């Protein structure tokens, strides 16, 4: 690390724009790494300074190849932690939203699991694959349903995410919601399923989802889901 590179890293950490510009003028590289091996973009991410990340990318820092020890890209890290600022910077830099990381999950899997509906919407607008599956065949809708995030479920359903996709346990997203006791989310998904089924088949589907809730000891949720079959 050169003296100018050291000054650049410290300027990012301290959020000092004058020092940042001085370091660049003194020959610091936008690809500089700190003593522990973190590239300058990772330093900006950890310092929660997306504005510096944007400057570094404009100066030539490459956000496409950076991965953490788990194999997750910077975009996935931003989605997982809810860093909307950095995520926006990376999407503006045309980072691929469909690159996979650990467990074969993409950024939208992490946003869905964590309940970040606005990040989910940004990723959808950036052409993220809403039906991508991880190593257990979980689509983002499975994860949002299991973890009880109605806002994310709404965003995914509005983008026409598949409601009949099955994971490694042959559960659809509605099954996952029921198994976790999230009756309202199960009904939210079933409402979209209704148009694809005749009355008789829909009642049978609702009964099936209701039994899943019962099997997982969510008795009130089971009753709530069962009643949905006869709601107009």
Coordinates of N, CA and C in Angstrom, one line a residue:
X1 N 0.8 -1.2 0.0 CA 0.0 0.0 0.0 C 0.9 1.3 0.0
X2 N 0.7 2.2 -0.9 CA 1.4 3.4 -1.0 C 0.9 4.4 0.1
X3 N 1.6 5.4 0.3 CA 1.2 6.4 1.2 C -0.2 7.1 0.8
X4 N -0.3 7.3 -0.5 CA -1.5 7.9 -1.1 C -2.7 6.9 -0.9
X5 N -2.4 5.6 -1.1 CA -3.5 4.6 -1.0 C -4.0 4.6 0.5
X6 N -3.0 4.6 1.4 CA -3.4 4.7 2.8 C -4.2 5.9 3.2
X7 N -3.9 7.0 2.6 CA -4.6 8.2 2.9 C -6.1 8.1 2.3
X8 N -6.2 7.4 1.1 CA -7.5 7.3 0.5 C -8.4 6.4 1.4
X9 N -7.8 5.3 1.9 CA -8.6 4.4 2.7 C -9.1 5.1 4.0
X10 N -8.2 5.9 4.6 CA -8.5 6.6 5.8 C -9.5 7.7 5.5
X11 N -9.4 8.3 4.4 CA -10.4 9.4 4.0 C -11.8 8.8 3.9
X12 N -11.9 7.6 3.3 CA -13.2 6.9 3.2 C -13.8 6.6 4.5
X13 N -12.9 6.0 5.4 CA -13.4 5.7 6.7 C -13.8 6.9 7.5
X14 N -13.1 8.0 7.3 CA -13.4 9.2 8.1 C -14.5 10.1 7.4
X15 N -14.9 9.7 6.2 CA -15.8 10.5 5.4 C -15.3 11.9 5.2
X16 N -14.1 12.0 4.8 CA -13.5 13.3 4.5 C -13.2 13.5 3.0
X17 N -14.1 14.3 2.4 CA -14.0 14.4 1.0 C -12.7 15.1 0.5
X18 N -12.3 16.2 1.3 CA -11.1 16.9 0.9 C -9.9 15.9 0.9
X19 N -9.8 15.1 1.9 CA -8.7 14.2 2.1 C -8.8 13.1 1.0
X20 N -10.0 12.7 0.6 CA -10.2 11.7 -0.5 C -9.7 12.3 -1.8
X21 N -10.1 13.6 -2.1 CA -9.6 14.2 -3.3 C -8.1 14.4 -3.3
X22 N -7.6 14.8 -2.2 CA -6.1 15.0 -2.1 C -5.4 13.7 -2.4
X23 N -5.9 12.6 -1.8 CA -5.3 11.3 -2.0 C -5.3 10.9 -3.5
X24 N -6.4 11.1 -4.1 CA -6.5 10.8 -5.6 C -5.6 11.7 -6.4
X25 N -5.5 12.9 -6.0 CA -4.6 13.9 -6.7 C -3.1 13.5 -6.5
X26 N -2.8 12.8 -5.4 CA -1.5 12.3 -5.1 C -1.2 11.0 -5.7
X27 N -2.1 10.4 -6.4 CA -1.8 9.2 -7.1 C -2.4 7.9 -6.5
X28 N -3.3 8.1 -5.5 CA -4.0 6.9 -5.0 C -4.8 6.2 -6.0
X29 N -4.8 4.9 -5.9 CA -5.5 4.0 -6.9 C -6.9 3.8 -6.3
X30 N -8.0 3.9 -7.2 CA -9.3 3.5 -6.7 C -9.4 2.0 -6.4
X31 N -8.4 1.3 -6.8 CA -8.4 -0.2 -6.5 C -7.6 -0.5 -5.2
X32 N -7.2 0.6 -4.5 CA -6.4 0.4 -3.3 C -7.1 -0.6 -2.3
X33 N -6.2 -1.3 -1.6 CA -6.7 -2.2 -0.5 C -6.1 -1.7 0.8
X34 N -6.9 -2.0 1.9 CA -6.4 -1.6 3.2 C -5.6 -2.8 3.7
X35 N -5.0 -2.7 4.9 CA -4.1 -3.7 5.5 C -4.6 -5.1 5.6
X36 N -6.0 -5.2 5.7 CA -6.6 -6.5 5.9 C -7.0 -7.1 4.5
X37 N -6.7 -6.4 3.5 CA -7.1 -6.9 2.1 C -8.4 -6.4 1.6
X38 N -9.2 -5.7 2.3 CA -10.4 -5.2 1.8 C -10.2 -4.1 0.7
X39 N -10.8 -4.3 -0.4 CA -10.7 -3.2 -1.5 C -11.4 -2.0 -1.0
X40 N -11.1 -0.9 -1.7 CA -11.6 0.4 -1.3 C -13.2 0.4 -1.3
X41 N -13.8 -0.3 -2.2 CA -15.2 -0.4 -2.3 C -15.8 -1.1 -1.1
X42 N -15.1 -2.1 -0.6 CA -15.6 -2.8 0.6 C -15.5 -1.8 1.8
X43 N -14.4 -1.1 1.9 CA -14.2 -0.1 2.9 C -15.4 0.9 2.9
X44 N -15.8 1.4 1.7 CA -16.9 2.3 1.6 C -18.2 1.7 2.1
X45 N -18.4 0.4 1.7 CA -19.6 -0.4 2.2 C -19.6 -0.5 3.7
X46 N -18.5 -0.9 4.3 CA -18.5 -1.0 5.8 C -18.6 0.3 6.5
X47 N -18.2 1.4 5.8 CA -18.3 2.7 6.4 C -19.7 3.3 6.2
X48 N -20.5 2.6 5.4 CA -21.8 3.0 5.0 C -21.8 4.4 4.3
X49 N -20.9 4.4 3.3 CA -20.7 5.6 2.5 C -20.9 5.3 1.0
X50 N -22.1 5.1 0.6 CA -22.4 4.8 -0.9 C -21.9 5.9 -1.8
X51 N -21.9 7.2 -1.3 CA -21.4 8.3 -2.1 C -19.9 8.1 -2.5
X52 N -19.1 7.6 -1.5 CA -17.7 7.3 -1.9 C -17.6 6.1 -2.8
X53 N -18.5 5.1 -2.6 CA -18.5 4.0 -3.6 C -18.8 4.5 -5.0
X54 N -19.7 5.4 -5.1 CA -20.0 5.9 -6.5 C -18.8 6.6 -7.1
X55 N -18.1 7.4 -6.2 CA -16.9 8.1 -6.7 C -15.8 7.1 -7.1
X56 N -15.6 6.1 -6.3 CA -14.6 5.1 -6.6 C -14.9 4.3 -7.9
X57 N -16.2 4.0 -8.1 CA -16.5 3.3 -9.4 C -16.3 4.3 -10.6
X58 N -16.6 5.5 -10.4 CA -16.4 6.5 -11.5 C -14.9 6.6 -11.8
X59 N -14.1 6.4 -10.8 CA -12.6 6.5 -11.0 C -12.0 5.2 -11.5
X60 N -12.8 4.1 -11.6 CA -12.3 2.9 -12.1 C -12.3 1.7 -11.3
X61 N -12.8 1.8 -10.0 CA -13.0 0.6 -9.2 C -14.0 -0.3 -9.8
X62 N -13.7 -1.6 -9.7 CA -14.6 -2.6 -10.4 C -15.4 -3.3 -9.3
X63 N -16.7 -3.1 -9.3 CA -17.6 -3.7 -8.3 C -18.1 -5.1 -8.7
X64 N -17.7 -5.6 -9.9 CA -18.3 -6.8 -10.4 C -17.6 -8.1 -9.8
X65 N -16.4 -8.0 -9.5 CA -15.7 -9.2 -9.1 C -15.4 -9.4 -7.6
X66 N -15.8 -8.3 -6.8 CA -15.5 -8.4 -5.3 C -16.5 -9.3 -4.7
X67 N -15.9 -10.2 -3.9 CA -16.7 -11.2 -3.1 C -16.1 -11.3 -1.7
X68 N -17.1 -11.6 -0.7 CA -16.6 -11.7 0.7 C -16.2 -13.2 0.9
X69 N -15.8 -13.5 2.1 CA -15.3 -14.9 2.4 C -16.4 -16.0 2.2
X70 N -17.6 -15.6 2.2 CA -18.7 -16.6 1.9 C -19.0 -16.7 0.5
X71 N -18.4 -15.9 -0.4 CA -18.6 -16.0 -1.8 C -19.7 -15.1 -2.3
X72 N -20.2 -14.2 -1.5 CA -21.2 -13.2 -1.8 C -20.6 -12.0 -2.4
X73 N -21.3 -11.5 -3.5 CA -20.8 -10.3 -4.1 C -21.2 -9.1 -3.3
X74 N -20.7 -7.9 -3.7 CA -21.0 -6.7 -3.0 C -22.5 -6.4 -3.1
X75 N -23.1 -6.7 -4.2 CA -24.5 -6.4 -4.4 C -25.4 -7.3 -3.4
X76 N -25.0 -8.6 -3.3 CA -25.7 -9.5 -2.4 C -25.5 -9.0 -1.0
X77 N -24.3 -8.6 -0.6 CA -24.1 -8.0 0.8 C -25.0 -6.8 1.0
X78 N -25.1 -5.9 0.0 CA -26.0 -4.8 0.2 C -27.4 -5.2 0.4
X79 N -27.9 -6.2 -0.4 CA -29.3 -6.6 -0.3 C -29.5 -7.3 1.0
X80 N -28.6 -8.1 1.5 CA -28.7 -8.8 2.8 C -28.7 -7.9 4.0
X81 N -28.0 -6.8 3.9 CA -28.0 -5.9 5.0 C -28.9 -4.7 4.9
X82 N -29.6 -4.6 3.8 CA -30.6 -3.5 3.6 C -29.9 -2.2 3.3
X83 N -28.7 -2.2 2.7 CA -28.0 -1.0 2.3 C -28.5 -0.5 1.0
X84 N -29.6 0.3 1.0 CA -30.3 0.7 -0.2 C -29.4 1.7 -1.0
X85 N -28.6 2.5 -0.3 CA -27.7 3.4 -0.9 C -26.7 2.7 -1.8
X86 N -26.0 1.8 -1.2 CA -25.0 1.0 -2.0 C -25.6 0.2 -3.1
X87 N -26.7 -0.4 -2.8 CA -27.4 -1.2 -3.8 C -27.8 -0.4 -5.0
X88 N -28.3 0.8 -4.8 CA -28.6 1.8 -5.9 C -27.4 2.1 -6.7
X89 N -26.3 2.4 -6.0 CA -25.0 2.7 -6.7 C -24.6 1.5 -7.6
X90 N -24.7 0.3 -7.1 CA -24.2 -0.8 -7.8 C -25.1 -1.1 -9.0
X91 N -26.4 -1.0 -8.8 CA -27.3 -1.2 -9.9 C -27.2 -0.1 -11.0
X92 N -26.9 1.1 -10.6 CA -26.6 2.2 -11.6 C -25.3 1.9 -12.4
X93 N -24.4 1.1 -11.7 CA -23.2 0.7 -12.4 C -23.3 -0.5 -13.2
X94 N -24.6 -1.0 -13.3 CA -25.0 -2.1 -14.1 C -24.4 -3.4 -13.6
X95 N -24.3 -3.6 -12.3 CA -23.9 -4.8 -11.7 C -25.0 -5.8 -11.9
X96 N -24.7 -7.0 -12.3 CA -25.7 -8.1 -12.6 C -26.4 -8.5 -11.4
X97 N -27.7 -8.3 -11.3 CA -28.5 -8.6 -10.1 C -28.7 -10.1 -9.9
X98 N -28.4 -10.9 -10.9 CA -28.7 -12.3 -10.9 C -27.4 -13.2 -10.6
X99 N -26.3 -12.6 -10.2 CA -25.2 -13.4 -9.8 C -25.5 -14.1 -8.6
X100 N -25.1 -15.4 -8.5 CA -25.4 -16.2 -7.3 C -24.2 -16.2 -6.3
X101 N -24.6 -16.3 -5.0 CA -23.6 -16.4 -4.0 C -23.7 -17.7 -3.2
X102 N -23.5 -17.6 -1.9 CA -23.6 -18.8 -1.1 C -25.0 -19.4 -1.2
X103 N -25.1 -20.7 -1.1 CA -26.3 -21.5 -1.2 C -27.1 -21.2 -2.5
X104 N -26.3 -20.7 -3.5 CA -26.9 -20.4 -4.8 C -28.0 -19.3 -4.8
X105 N -27.9 -18.5 -3.8 CA -28.9 -17.4 -3.6 C -28.4 -16.1 -4.3
X106 N -29.4 -15.4 -4.9 CA -29.1 -14.1 -5.5 C -29.5 -13.0 -4.5
X107 N -29.3 -11.8 -5.0 CA -29.6 -10.6 -4.1 C -31.1 -10.6 -3.7
X108 N -32.0 -10.9 -4.6 CA -33.4 -10.9 -4.3 C -33.8 -11.9 -3.3
X109 N -33.1 -13.0 -3.3 CA -33.4 -14.0 -2.2 C -33.2 -13.4 -0.8
X110 N -32.1 -12.7 -0.7 CA -31.7 -12.1 0.6 C -32.7 -11.0 1.0
X111 N -33.0 -10.2 0.0 CA -34.0 -9.1 0.2 C -35.3 -9.6 0.7
X112 N -35.8 -10.7 0.0 CA -37.0 -11.3 0.3 C -37.0 -11.9 1.7
X113 N -35.9 -12.6 2.1 CA -35.8 -13.3 3.4 C -35.8 -12.2 4.5
X114 N -35.2 -11.1 4.3 CA -35.0 -10.1 5.3 C -36.2 -9.1 5.4
X115 N -37.1 -9.2 4.4 CA -38.3 -8.3 4.4 C -38.0 -6.9 3.9
X116 N -37.0 -6.7 3.0 CA -36.7 -5.4 2.5 C -37.5 -5.2 1.2
X117 N -38.8 -4.7 1.3 CA -39.7 -4.6 0.2 C -39.2 -3.6 -0.8
X118 N -38.6 -2.5 -0.4 CA -38.1 -1.5 -1.3 C -36.9 -2.0 -2.1
X119 N -36.0 -2.7 -1.5 CA -34.9 -3.3 -2.2 C -35.4 -4.3 -3.2
X120 N -36.4 -5.1 -2.7 CA -37.0 -6.1 -3.7 C -37.5 -5.4 -4.9
X121 N -38.2 -4.3 -4.7 CA -38.8 -3.6 -5.8 C -37.7 -3.0 -6.8
X122 N -36.6 -2.5 -6.2 CA -35.5 -2.0 -7.0 C -34.9 -3.1 -7.8
X123 N -34.7 -4.3 -7.2 CA -34.1 -5.4 -7.9 C -35.0 -5.9 -9.0
X124 N -36.3 -5.9 -8.8 CA -37.3 -6.3 -9.8 C -37.2 -5.3 -11.0
X125 N -37.1 -4.0 -10.7 CA -37.0 -3.0 -11.7 C -35.7 -3.2 -12.5
X126 N -34.7 -3.8 -11.9 CA -33.4 -4.0 -12.5 C -33.3 -5.4 -13.2
X127 N -34.5 -6.0 -13.4 CA -34.5 -7.3 -14.1 C -34.0 -8.5 -13.3
X128 N -34.1 -8.4 -12.0 CA -33.7 -9.6 -11.2 C -34.7 -10.7 -11.5
X129 N -34.2 -11.9 -11.5 CA -35.0 -13.1 -11.8 C -35.8 -13.4 -10.5
X130 N -37.1 -13.1 -10.6 CA -38.0 -13.2 -9.4 C -38.3 -14.7 -9.1
X131 N -38.0 -15.6 -10.0 CA -38.3 -17.0 -9.8 C -37.0 -17.9 -9.7
X132 N -35.9 -17.2 -9.5 CA -34.6 -17.9 -9.3 C -34.7 -18.8 -8.1
X133 N -34.1 -20.0 -8.1 CA -34.1 -20.9 -7.0 C -32.7 -21.1 -6.4
X134 N -32.7 -21.3 -5.1 CA -31.4 -21.6 -4.5 C -31.2 -23.1 -4.4
X135 N -30.2 -23.6 -3.6 CA -29.8 -25.0 -3.6 C -30.9 -25.9 -3.0
X136 N -31.9 -25.3 -2.3 CA -33.1 -26.0 -1.8 C -34.3 -25.7 -2.6
X137 N -34.1 -25.2 -3.8 CA -35.2 -24.8 -4.7 C -36.2 -23.8 -4.1
X138 N -35.7 -23.0 -3.2 CA -36.5 -21.9 -2.7 C -36.4 -20.7 -3.6
X139 N -37.6 -20.2 -4.1 CA -37.6 -19.0 -4.8 C -37.8 -17.9 -3.8
X140 N -37.6 -16.6 -4.2 CA -37.7 -15.5 -3.2 C -39.1 -15.5 -2.6
X141 N -40.2 -15.9 -3.3 CA -41.5 -15.9 -2.7 C -41.6 -16.9 -1.6
X142 N -40.9 -18.1 -1.7 CA -40.9 -19.0 -0.6 C -40.4 -18.4 0.7
X143 N -39.2 -17.7 0.5 CA -38.6 -17.1 1.7 C -39.4 -16.0 2.3
X144 N -40.0 -15.1 1.5 CA -40.8 -14.0 2.0 C -42.0 -14.6 2.7
X145 N -42.6 -15.7 2.2 CA -43.8 -16.3 2.8 C -43.4 -16.9 4.1
X146 N -42.3 -17.7 4.1 CA -41.9 -18.4 5.3 C -41.6 -17.4 6.5
X147 N -40.9 -16.3 6.1 CA -40.5 -15.4 7.2 C -41.5 -14.3 7.5
X148 N -42.6 -14.3 6.8 CA -43.7 -13.4 7.2 C -43.5 -12.0 6.8
X149 N -43.2 -11.8 5.5 CA -43.0 -10.4 5.0 C -44.1 -10.0 3.9
X150 N -45.2 -9.5 4.3 CA -46.3 -9.3 3.4 C -45.9 -8.2 2.3
X151 N -45.1 -7.2 2.7 CA -44.7 -6.2 1.7 C -43.9 -6.8 0.6
X152 N -43.0 -7.7 0.9 CA -42.2 -8.4 -0.1 C -43.1 -9.3 -1.0
X153 N -44.0 -10.0 -0.3 CA -44.9 -10.9 -1.0 C -45.7 -10.1 -2.0
X154 N -46.2 -8.9 -1.6 CA -47.0 -8.1 -2.5 C -46.1 -7.7 -3.7
X155 N -44.9 -7.3 -3.5 CA -44.0 -6.8 -4.6 C -43.8 -8.0 -5.6
X156 N -43.6 -9.2 -5.1 CA -43.3 -10.3 -5.9 C -44.6 -10.8 -6.7
X157 N -45.7 -10.8 -6.0 CA -46.9 -11.1 -6.7 C -47.3 -10.1 -7.8
X158 N -47.0 -8.8 -7.5 CA -47.3 -7.8 -8.5 C -46.5 -8.0 -9.7
X159 N -45.3 -8.6 -9.5 CA -44.4 -8.9 -10.7 C -44.6 -10.2 -11.3
X160 N -45.7 -10.9 -10.8 CA -46.1 -12.2 -11.4 C -45.1 -13.3 -11.1
X161 N -44.6 -13.3 -9.8 CA -43.8 -14.4 -9.4 C -44.7 -15.7 -9.4
X162 N -44.1 -16.8 -9.7 CA -44.8 -18.1 -9.7 C -45.3 -18.5 -8.3
X163 N -46.6 -18.8 -8.2 CA -47.1 -19.2 -6.9 C -47.2 -20.7 -6.7
X164 N -46.9 -21.4 -7.8 CA -47.0 -22.9 -7.7 C -45.6 -23.5 -7.7
X165 N -44.6 -22.8 -7.6 CA -43.2 -23.4 -7.6 C -43.0 -24.1 -6.3
X166 N -42.4 -25.3 -6.4 CA -42.2 -26.2 -5.3 C -40.7 -26.3 -4.9
X167 N -40.4 -26.2 -3.6 CA -39.1 -26.3 -3.1 C -38.7 -27.8 -2.9
X168 N -37.6 -28.0 -2.2 CA -37.1 -29.4 -2.0 C -38.1 -30.3 -1.2
X169 N -39.0 -29.7 -0.4 CA -40.0 -30.4 0.4 C -41.3 -30.5 -0.3
X170 N -41.3 -30.0 -1.6 CA -42.6 -30.0 -2.4 C -43.6 -29.0 -1.9
X171 N -43.1 -28.0 -1.1 CA -43.9 -26.9 -0.6 C -43.9 -25.7 -1.6
X172 N -45.1 -25.2 -1.9 CA -45.2 -24.0 -2.6 C -45.1 -22.8 -1.6
X173 N -45.0 -21.6 -2.1 CA -45.0 -20.4 -1.1 C -46.2 -20.4 -0.1
X174 N -47.4 -20.8 -0.6 CA -48.5 -20.8 0.3 C -48.3 -21.9 1.4
X175 N -47.8 -23.0 1.0 CA -47.5 -24.0 2.0 C -46.5 -23.5 3.1
X176 N -45.5 -22.8 2.6 CA -44.4 -22.2 3.5 C -45.1 -21.2 4.5
X177 N -46.0 -20.4 4.0 CA -46.6 -19.4 4.8 C -47.5 -20.1 5.9
X178 N -48.2 -21.2 5.5 CA -49.0 -21.9 6.4 C -48.2 -22.6 7.4
X179 N -47.1 -23.3 7.0 CA -46.3 -24.0 7.9 C -45.6 -23.1 9.0
X180 N -45.5 -21.8 8.7 CA -44.9 -20.9 9.6 C -46.0 -20.1 10.4
X181 N -47.3 -20.4 10.1 CA -48.4 -19.8 10.8 C -48.8 -18.4 10.3
X182 N -48.4 -18.1 9.1 CA -48.7 -16.8 8.5 C -49.9 -16.9 7.7
X183 N -51.1 -16.9 8.3 CA -52.3 -17.1 7.6 C -52.6 -16.0 6.6
X184 N -52.4 -14.7 7.0 CA -52.7 -13.6 6.1 C -51.8 -13.7 4.8
X185 N -50.6 -14.1 4.9 CA -49.8 -14.3 3.8 C -50.2 -15.5 2.9
X186 N -50.6 -16.6 3.6 CA -51.1 -17.7 2.8 C -52.3 -17.3 2.0
X187 N -53.2 -16.5 2.6 CA -54.4 -16.1 1.9 C -54.0 -15.1 0.8
X188 N -53.0 -14.2 1.1 CA -52.6 -13.3 0.1 C -52.1 -14.0 -1.2
X189 N -51.4 -15.1 -1.0 CA -51.0 -15.9 -2.2 C -52.1 -16.7 -2.8
X190 N -53.0 -17.3 -2.0 CA -54.1 -18.0 -2.5 C -55.1 -17.1 -3.3
X191 N -55.1 -15.9 -2.9 CA -56.0 -14.9 -3.7 C -55.5 -14.9 -5.1
X192 N -54.2 -14.9 -5.3 CA -53.7 -15.0 -6.7 C -53.9 -16.3 -7.4
X193 N -53.9 -17.4 -6.6 CA -54.1 -18.7 -7.1 C -55.6 -18.9 -7.6
X194 N -56.5 -18.2 -6.9 CA -57.9 -18.4 -7.2 C -58.3 -18.4 -8.7
X195 N -57.7 -17.4 -9.4 CA -58.1 -17.2 -10.8 C -57.6 -18.4 -11.7
X196 N -56.7 -19.2 -11.2 CA -56.2 -20.3 -12.0 C -56.9 -21.6 -11.7
X197 N -57.9 -21.6 -10.8 CA -58.6 -22.8 -10.4 C -60.1 -22.7 -10.4
X198 N -60.8 -23.8 -10.8 CA -62.3 -23.8 -10.6 C -62.6 -23.8 -9.2
X199 N -63.9 -23.6 -8.8 CA -64.3 -23.5 -7.5 C -63.9 -24.7 -6.7
X200 N -64.3 -25.9 -7.2 CA -64.0 -27.1 -6.5 C -62.5 -27.3 -6.2
X201 N -61.7 -27.1 -7.3 CA -60.3 -27.3 -7.1 C -59.7 -26.3 -6.2
X202 N -60.2 -25.1 -6.2 CA -59.7 -24.1 -5.2 C -60.0 -24.4 -3.8
X203 N -61.2 -24.9 -3.5 CA -61.5 -25.4 -2.2 C -60.6 -26.5 -1.7
X204 N -60.3 -27.4 -2.6 CA -59.4 -28.5 -2.3 C -58.0 -28.0 -2.0
X205 N -57.5 -27.0 -2.8 CA -56.2 -26.4 -2.5 C -56.2 -25.7 -1.2
X206 N -57.2 -24.9 -0.8 CA -57.2 -24.2 0.4 C -57.2 -25.2 1.6
X207 N -58.0 -26.3 1.4 CA -58.0 -27.4 2.5 C -56.6 -28.0 2.7
X208 N -55.9 -28.1 1.6 CA -54.6 -28.7 1.6 C -53.6 -27.7 2.4
X209 N -53.7 -26.5 2.1 CA -52.9 -25.5 2.7 C -53.2 -25.4 4.2
X210 N -54.5 -25.4 4.5 CA -55.0 -25.4 5.9 C -54.4 -26.6 6.7
X211 N -54.4 -27.7 6.1 CA -53.9 -28.9 6.8 C -52.4 -28.8 7.1
X212 N -51.7 -28.1 6.2 CA -50.3 -27.8 6.5 C -50.1 -27.0 7.8
X213 N -50.9 -26.0 7.9 CA -50.9 -25.2 9.1 C -51.2 -26.0 10.4
X214 N -52.2 -26.8 10.2 CA -52.6 -27.7 11.3 C -51.5 -28.7 11.7
X215 N -50.8 -29.2 10.7 CA -49.8 -30.2 10.9 C -48.6 -29.6 11.7
X216 N -48.4 -28.3 11.5 CA -47.3 -27.6 12.2 C -47.8 -26.8 13.5
X217 N -49.0 -27.3 14.0 CA -49.5 -26.8 15.2 C -50.0 -25.3 15.2
X218 N -50.3 -24.8 14.0 CA -50.8 -23.4 13.9 C -52.3 -23.6 13.7
X219 N -53.0 -23.9 14.8 CA -54.4 -24.2 14.7 C -55.3 -23.0 14.3
X220 N -55.0 -21.9 14.9 CA -55.8 -20.7 14.5 C -55.6 -20.3 13.1
X221 N -54.3 -20.4 12.7 CA -54.0 -20.1 11.3 C -54.7 -21.0 10.3
X222 N -54.8 -22.3 10.7 CA -55.5 -23.3 9.9 C -56.9 -23.0 9.7
X223 N -57.6 -22.6 10.8 CA -59.0 -22.2 10.7 C -59.2 -21.0 9.8
X224 N -58.3 -20.0 10.0 CA -58.4 -18.8 9.2 C -58.2 -19.1 7.7
X225 N -57.3 -19.9 7.4 CA -57.1 -20.3 6.0 C -58.3 -21.1 5.4
X226 N -58.8 -22.0 6.2 CA -59.9 -22.8 5.8 C -61.1 -21.9 5.5
X227 N -61.3 -20.9 6.3 CA -62.5 -20.0 6.1 C -62.4 -19.2 4.8
X228 N -61.1 -19.1 4.3 CA -60.9 -18.2 3.1 C -61.5 -18.9 1.9
X229 N -61.7 -20.2 1.9 CA -62.2 -20.9 0.7 C -63.6 -20.4 0.4
X230 N -64.3 -19.9 1.4 CA -65.7 -19.5 1.2 C -65.9 -18.0 1.2
X231 N -64.8 -17.3 1.3 CA -64.9 -15.8 1.2 C -65.1 -15.4 -0.3
X232 N -65.8 -14.3 -0.5 CA -66.1 -13.9 -1.8 C -64.9 -13.1 -2.4

